GROMACS .gro file of C-alpha atoms in nm:
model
  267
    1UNK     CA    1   4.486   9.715  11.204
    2UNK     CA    2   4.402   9.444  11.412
    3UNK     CA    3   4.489   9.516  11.837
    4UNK     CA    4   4.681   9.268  11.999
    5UNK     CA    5   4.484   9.218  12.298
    6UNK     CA    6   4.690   8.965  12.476
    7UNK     CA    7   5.007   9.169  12.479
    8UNK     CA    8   4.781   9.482  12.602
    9UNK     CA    9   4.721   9.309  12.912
   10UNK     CA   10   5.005   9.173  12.988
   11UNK     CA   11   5.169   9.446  12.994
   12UNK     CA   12   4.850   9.679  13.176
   13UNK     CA   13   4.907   9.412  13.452
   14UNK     CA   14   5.275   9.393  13.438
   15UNK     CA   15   5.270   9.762  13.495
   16UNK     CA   16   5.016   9.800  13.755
   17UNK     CA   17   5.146   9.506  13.974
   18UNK     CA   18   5.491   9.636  13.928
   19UNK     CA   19   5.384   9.992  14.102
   20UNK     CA   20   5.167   9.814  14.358
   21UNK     CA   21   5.431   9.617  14.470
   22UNK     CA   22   5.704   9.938  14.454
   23UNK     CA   23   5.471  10.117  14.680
   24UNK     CA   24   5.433   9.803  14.926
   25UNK     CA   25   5.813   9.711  14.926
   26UNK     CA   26   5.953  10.045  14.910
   27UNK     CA   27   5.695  10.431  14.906
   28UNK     CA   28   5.488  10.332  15.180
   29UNK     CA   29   5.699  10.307  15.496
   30UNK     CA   30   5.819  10.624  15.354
   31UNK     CA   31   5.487  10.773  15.328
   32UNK     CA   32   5.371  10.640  15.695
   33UNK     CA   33   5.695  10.793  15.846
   34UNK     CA   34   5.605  11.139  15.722
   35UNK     CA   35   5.203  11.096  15.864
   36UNK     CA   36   5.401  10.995  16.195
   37UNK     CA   37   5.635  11.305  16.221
   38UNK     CA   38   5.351  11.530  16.140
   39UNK     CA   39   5.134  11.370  16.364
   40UNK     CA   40   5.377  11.445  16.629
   41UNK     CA   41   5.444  11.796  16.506
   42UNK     CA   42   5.126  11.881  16.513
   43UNK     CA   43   5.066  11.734  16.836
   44UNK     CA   44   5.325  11.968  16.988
   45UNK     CA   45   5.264  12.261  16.778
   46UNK     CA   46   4.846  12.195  16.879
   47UNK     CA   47   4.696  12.258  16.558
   48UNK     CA   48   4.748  12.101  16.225
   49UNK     CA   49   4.846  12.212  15.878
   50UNK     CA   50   4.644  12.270  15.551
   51UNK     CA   51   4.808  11.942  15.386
   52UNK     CA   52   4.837  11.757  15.710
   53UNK     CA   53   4.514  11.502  15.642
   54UNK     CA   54   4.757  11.405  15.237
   55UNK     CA   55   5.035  11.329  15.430
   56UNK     CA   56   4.954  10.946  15.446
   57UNK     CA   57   4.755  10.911  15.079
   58UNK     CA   58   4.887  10.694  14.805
   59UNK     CA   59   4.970  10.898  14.491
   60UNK     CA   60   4.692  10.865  14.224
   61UNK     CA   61   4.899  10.586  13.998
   62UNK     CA   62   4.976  10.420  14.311
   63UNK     CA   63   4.562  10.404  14.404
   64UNK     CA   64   4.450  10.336  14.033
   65UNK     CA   65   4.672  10.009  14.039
   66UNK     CA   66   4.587   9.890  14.359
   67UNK     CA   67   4.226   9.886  14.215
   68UNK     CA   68   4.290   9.764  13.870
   69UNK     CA   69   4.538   9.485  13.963
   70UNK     CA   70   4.359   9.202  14.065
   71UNK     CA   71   4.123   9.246  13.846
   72UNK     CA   72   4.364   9.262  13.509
   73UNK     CA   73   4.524   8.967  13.716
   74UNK     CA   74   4.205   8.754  13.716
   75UNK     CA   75   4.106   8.844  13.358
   76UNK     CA   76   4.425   8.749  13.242
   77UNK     CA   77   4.454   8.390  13.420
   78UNK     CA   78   4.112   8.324  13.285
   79UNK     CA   79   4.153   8.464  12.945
   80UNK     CA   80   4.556   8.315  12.912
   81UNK     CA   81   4.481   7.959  13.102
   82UNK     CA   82   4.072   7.847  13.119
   83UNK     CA   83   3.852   8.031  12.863
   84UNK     CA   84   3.867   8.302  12.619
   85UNK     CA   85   3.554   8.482  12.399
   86UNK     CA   86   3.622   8.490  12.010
   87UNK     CA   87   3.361   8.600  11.739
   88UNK     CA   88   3.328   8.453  11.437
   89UNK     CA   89   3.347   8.667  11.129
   90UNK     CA   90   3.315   8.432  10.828
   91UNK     CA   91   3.106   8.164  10.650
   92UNK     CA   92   3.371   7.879  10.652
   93UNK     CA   93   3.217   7.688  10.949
   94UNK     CA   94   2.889   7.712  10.862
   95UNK     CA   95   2.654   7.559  10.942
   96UNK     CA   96   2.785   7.503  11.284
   97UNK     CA   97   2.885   7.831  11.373
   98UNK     CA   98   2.753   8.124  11.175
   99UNK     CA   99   2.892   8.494  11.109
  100UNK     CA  100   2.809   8.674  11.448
  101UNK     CA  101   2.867   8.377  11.686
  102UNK     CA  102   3.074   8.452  12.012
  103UNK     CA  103   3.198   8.144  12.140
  104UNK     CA  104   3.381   8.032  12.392
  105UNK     CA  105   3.741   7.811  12.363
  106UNK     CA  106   3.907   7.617  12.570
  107UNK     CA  107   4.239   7.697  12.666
  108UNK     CA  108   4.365   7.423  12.862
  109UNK     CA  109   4.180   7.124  12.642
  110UNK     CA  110   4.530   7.114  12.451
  111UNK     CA  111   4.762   7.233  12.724
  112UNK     CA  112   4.869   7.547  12.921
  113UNK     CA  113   5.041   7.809  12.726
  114UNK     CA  114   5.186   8.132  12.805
  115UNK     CA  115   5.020   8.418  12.708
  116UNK     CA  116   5.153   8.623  12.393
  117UNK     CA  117   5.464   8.384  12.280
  118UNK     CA  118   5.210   8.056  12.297
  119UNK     CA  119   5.458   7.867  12.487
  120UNK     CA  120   5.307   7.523  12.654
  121UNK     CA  121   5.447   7.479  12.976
  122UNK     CA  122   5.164   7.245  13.068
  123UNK     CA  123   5.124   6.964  12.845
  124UNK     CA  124   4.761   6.856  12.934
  125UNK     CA  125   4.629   6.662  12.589
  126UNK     CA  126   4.635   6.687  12.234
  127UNK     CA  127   4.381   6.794  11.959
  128UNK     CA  128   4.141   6.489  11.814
  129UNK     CA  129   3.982   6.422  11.486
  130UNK     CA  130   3.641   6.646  11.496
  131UNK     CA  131   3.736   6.872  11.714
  132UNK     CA  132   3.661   7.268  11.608
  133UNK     CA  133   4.005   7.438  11.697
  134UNK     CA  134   4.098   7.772  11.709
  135UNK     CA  135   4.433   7.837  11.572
  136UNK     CA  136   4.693   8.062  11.413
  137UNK     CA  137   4.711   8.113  11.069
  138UNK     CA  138   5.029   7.914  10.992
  139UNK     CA  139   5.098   8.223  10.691
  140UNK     CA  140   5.157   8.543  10.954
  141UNK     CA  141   5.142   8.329  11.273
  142UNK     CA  142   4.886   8.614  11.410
  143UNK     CA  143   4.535   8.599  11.261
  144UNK     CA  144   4.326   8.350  11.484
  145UNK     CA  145   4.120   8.090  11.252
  146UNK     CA  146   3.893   7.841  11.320
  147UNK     CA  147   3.860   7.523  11.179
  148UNK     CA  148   3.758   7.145  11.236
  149UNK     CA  149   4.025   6.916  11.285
  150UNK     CA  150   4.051   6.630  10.964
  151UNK     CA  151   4.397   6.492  10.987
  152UNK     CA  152   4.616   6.403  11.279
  153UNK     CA  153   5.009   6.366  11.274
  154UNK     CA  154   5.086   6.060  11.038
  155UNK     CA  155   4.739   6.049  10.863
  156UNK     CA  156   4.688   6.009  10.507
  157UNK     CA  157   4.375   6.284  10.361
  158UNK     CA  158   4.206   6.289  10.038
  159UNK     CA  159   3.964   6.556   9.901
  160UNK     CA  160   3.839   6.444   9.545
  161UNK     CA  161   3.484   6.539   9.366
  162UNK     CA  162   3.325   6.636   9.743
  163UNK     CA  163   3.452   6.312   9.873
  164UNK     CA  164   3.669   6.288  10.206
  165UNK     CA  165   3.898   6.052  10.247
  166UNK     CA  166   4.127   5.972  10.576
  167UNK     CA  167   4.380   5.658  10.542
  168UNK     CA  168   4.166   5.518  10.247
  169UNK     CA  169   3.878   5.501  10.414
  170UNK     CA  170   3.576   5.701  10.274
  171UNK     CA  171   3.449   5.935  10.567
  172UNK     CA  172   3.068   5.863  10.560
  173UNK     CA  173   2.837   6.169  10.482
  174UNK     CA  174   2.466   6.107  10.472
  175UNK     CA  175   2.182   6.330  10.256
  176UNK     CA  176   1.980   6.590  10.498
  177UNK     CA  177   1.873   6.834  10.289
  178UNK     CA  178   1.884   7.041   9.964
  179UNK     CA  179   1.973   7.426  10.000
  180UNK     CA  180   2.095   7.519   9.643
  181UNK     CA  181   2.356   7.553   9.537
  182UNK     CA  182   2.475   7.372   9.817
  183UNK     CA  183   2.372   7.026  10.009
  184UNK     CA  184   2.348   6.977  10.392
  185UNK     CA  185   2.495   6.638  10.475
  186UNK     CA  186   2.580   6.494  10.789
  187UNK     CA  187   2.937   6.376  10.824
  188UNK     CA  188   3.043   6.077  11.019
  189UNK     CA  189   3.392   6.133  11.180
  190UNK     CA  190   3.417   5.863  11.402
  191UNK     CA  191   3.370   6.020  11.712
  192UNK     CA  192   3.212   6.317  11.578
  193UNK     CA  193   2.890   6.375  11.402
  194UNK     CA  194   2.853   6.687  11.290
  195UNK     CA  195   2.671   6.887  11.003
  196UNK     CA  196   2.843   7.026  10.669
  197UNK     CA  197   2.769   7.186  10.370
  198UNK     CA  198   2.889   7.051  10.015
  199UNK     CA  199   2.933   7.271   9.688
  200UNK     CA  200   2.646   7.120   9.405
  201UNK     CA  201   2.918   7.229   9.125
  202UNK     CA  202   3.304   7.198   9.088
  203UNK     CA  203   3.506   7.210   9.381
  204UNK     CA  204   3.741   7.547   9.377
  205UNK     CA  205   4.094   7.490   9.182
  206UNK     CA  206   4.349   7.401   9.464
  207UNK     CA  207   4.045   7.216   9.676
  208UNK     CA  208   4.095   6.894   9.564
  209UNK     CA  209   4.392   6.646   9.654
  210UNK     CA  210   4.599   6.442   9.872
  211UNK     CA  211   4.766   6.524  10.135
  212UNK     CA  212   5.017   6.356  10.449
  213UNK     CA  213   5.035   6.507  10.764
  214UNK     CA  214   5.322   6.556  10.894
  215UNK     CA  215   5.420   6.486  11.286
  216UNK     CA  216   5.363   6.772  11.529
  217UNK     CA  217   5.093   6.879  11.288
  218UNK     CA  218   4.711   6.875  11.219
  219UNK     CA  219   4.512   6.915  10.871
  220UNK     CA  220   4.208   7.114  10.931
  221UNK     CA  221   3.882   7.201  10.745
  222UNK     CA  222   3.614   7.439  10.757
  223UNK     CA  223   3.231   7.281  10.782
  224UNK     CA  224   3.156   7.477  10.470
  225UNK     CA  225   3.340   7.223  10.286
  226UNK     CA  226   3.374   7.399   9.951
  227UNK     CA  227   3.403   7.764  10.043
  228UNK     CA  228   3.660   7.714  10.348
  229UNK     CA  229   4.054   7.849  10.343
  230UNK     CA  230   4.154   7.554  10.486
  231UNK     CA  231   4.438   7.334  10.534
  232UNK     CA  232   4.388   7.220  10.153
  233UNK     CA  233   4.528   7.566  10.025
  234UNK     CA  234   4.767   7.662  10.237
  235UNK     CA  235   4.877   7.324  10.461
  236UNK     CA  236   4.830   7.175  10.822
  237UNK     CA  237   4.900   7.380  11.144
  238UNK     CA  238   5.204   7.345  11.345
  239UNK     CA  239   5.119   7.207  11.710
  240UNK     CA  240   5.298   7.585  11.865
  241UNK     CA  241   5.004   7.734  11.645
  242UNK     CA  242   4.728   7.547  11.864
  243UNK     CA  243   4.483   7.805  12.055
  244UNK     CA  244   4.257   7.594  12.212
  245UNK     CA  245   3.926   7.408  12.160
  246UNK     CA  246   3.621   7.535  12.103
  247UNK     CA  247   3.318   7.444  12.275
  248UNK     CA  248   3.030   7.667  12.290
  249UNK     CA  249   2.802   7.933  12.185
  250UNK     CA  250   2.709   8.191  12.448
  251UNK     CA  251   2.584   8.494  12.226
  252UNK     CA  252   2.498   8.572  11.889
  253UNK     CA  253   2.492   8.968  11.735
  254UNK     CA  254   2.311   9.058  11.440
  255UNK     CA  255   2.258   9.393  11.308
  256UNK     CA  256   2.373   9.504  11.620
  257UNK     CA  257   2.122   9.332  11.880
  258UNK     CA  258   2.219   9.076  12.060
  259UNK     CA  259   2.049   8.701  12.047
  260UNK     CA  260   2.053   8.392  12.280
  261UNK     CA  261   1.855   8.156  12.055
  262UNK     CA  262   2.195   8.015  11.915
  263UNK     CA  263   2.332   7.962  12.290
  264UNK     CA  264   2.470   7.592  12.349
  265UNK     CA  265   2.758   7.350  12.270
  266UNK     CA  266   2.907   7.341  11.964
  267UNK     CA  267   2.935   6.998  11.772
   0.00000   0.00000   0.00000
């Protein structure tokens, strides 16, 4: 069962900032008026009370989210509107990013969102051709993915016998090396060079084909050309689905122990 992180802290700092500011509005001057009239009690009376020294404490809620506050507060600006940490748990974008890679996405690359219902209230720029994009899977809306982006809105892409296509145009992809059963070739995107790796047999059933992308929509593909779940089996990604870009490796974990060899931009 996967935890929905982003909804856990919204609602941690929803919570705590709601009882912060209760106590600040409302508990305080209440509290502060009873210190004062025992103060003054025990001024007359000359000596003071067992519970005299609590009379002016915060309740223990009322302490813990004082403390925790800002910070869930700065977490979740950062996290919701700058940068948030993903790891990567499959094979599909290799050999960019490998299984074990954290990384590190841009979140306002594509625009400023609100956090949990994706909203973009910000509209800040739009996802080009190479870019690796993390998204929503368009089938439950939930499960993040990552991808590179192939096709932009109104783009015409064909996938036949290893061969990319985008608006008739062959996409160039030069020899680097042989790694059976698969080939690492270096693909020319325009903008973008960037490394892949292509299948020596058939491509899968459902791999192959040609597709137009729709407006308000993006065709993506993983760098492990022929073992990706990609846009070619189950369509292009809405524009609401958009996560961010992105853009670089700080750590990688393998059996457990953490590596920095891998640490740097991604391609």
């Amino acid at each position: 069962m996967d935890i929905d992180f982003p909804l856990i802290l919204v609602t941690l700092t929803f919570a705590t900032g709601l009882i912060w500011l209760a106590d600040w509005l409302f508990l305080r001057s209440r509290r502060e008026a009873r210190a004062t009239e025992t103060q003054t009690a025990t001024a007359a009376g000359g000596h003071a009370g067992e519970d005299d020294s609590d009379d002016d404490k915060a309740p223990y809620l009322v302490e813990l989210s004082r403390s925790f506050f800002p910070v869930l507060a700065i977490v979740l600006v950062l996290r919701s509107f700058l940068v948030e940490p993903f790891q990567i748990p499959s094979g599909s974008m290799l050999p960019t990013l490998k299984v074990g890679d954290f990384i590190l996405v841009n979140k306002f690359s594509y625009g400023l969102r609100l956090p949990v219902i994706g909203t973009k209230v910000v509209d800040i720029g739009e996802p080009e051709r190479g870019d690796v994009m993390v998204f929503k899977y368009p089938k439950d809306g939930e499960t993040n993915y990552i991808k590179r982006v192939i096709g932009l809105p109104g783009d015409t892409i064909s996938y036949h016998d290893h061969t990319l296509s985008i608006n008739g145009e062959v996409v160039a992809s030069d020899f680097v090396a042989t790694l059976p059963p698969v080939e690492l070739r270096e693909e020319d995107l325009g903008t973008v060079k960037h490394q892949i790796l292509r299948s020596m047999g058939r491509t899968a059933p459902g791999g192959e084909g040609e597709w137009t992308i729709p407006q308000g929509q993006y065709f993506v593909m993983g760098d492990n050309r022929d073992n990706s779940n990609d846009s070619r089996y189950w369509g292009t990604v809405p524009e609401h689905l958009v996560v961010g870009k992105a853009f670089a490796i700080w750590m990688h974990l393998d059996s457990w122990l953490p590596s920095f060899d891998r640490v740097g931009l991604i391609d």
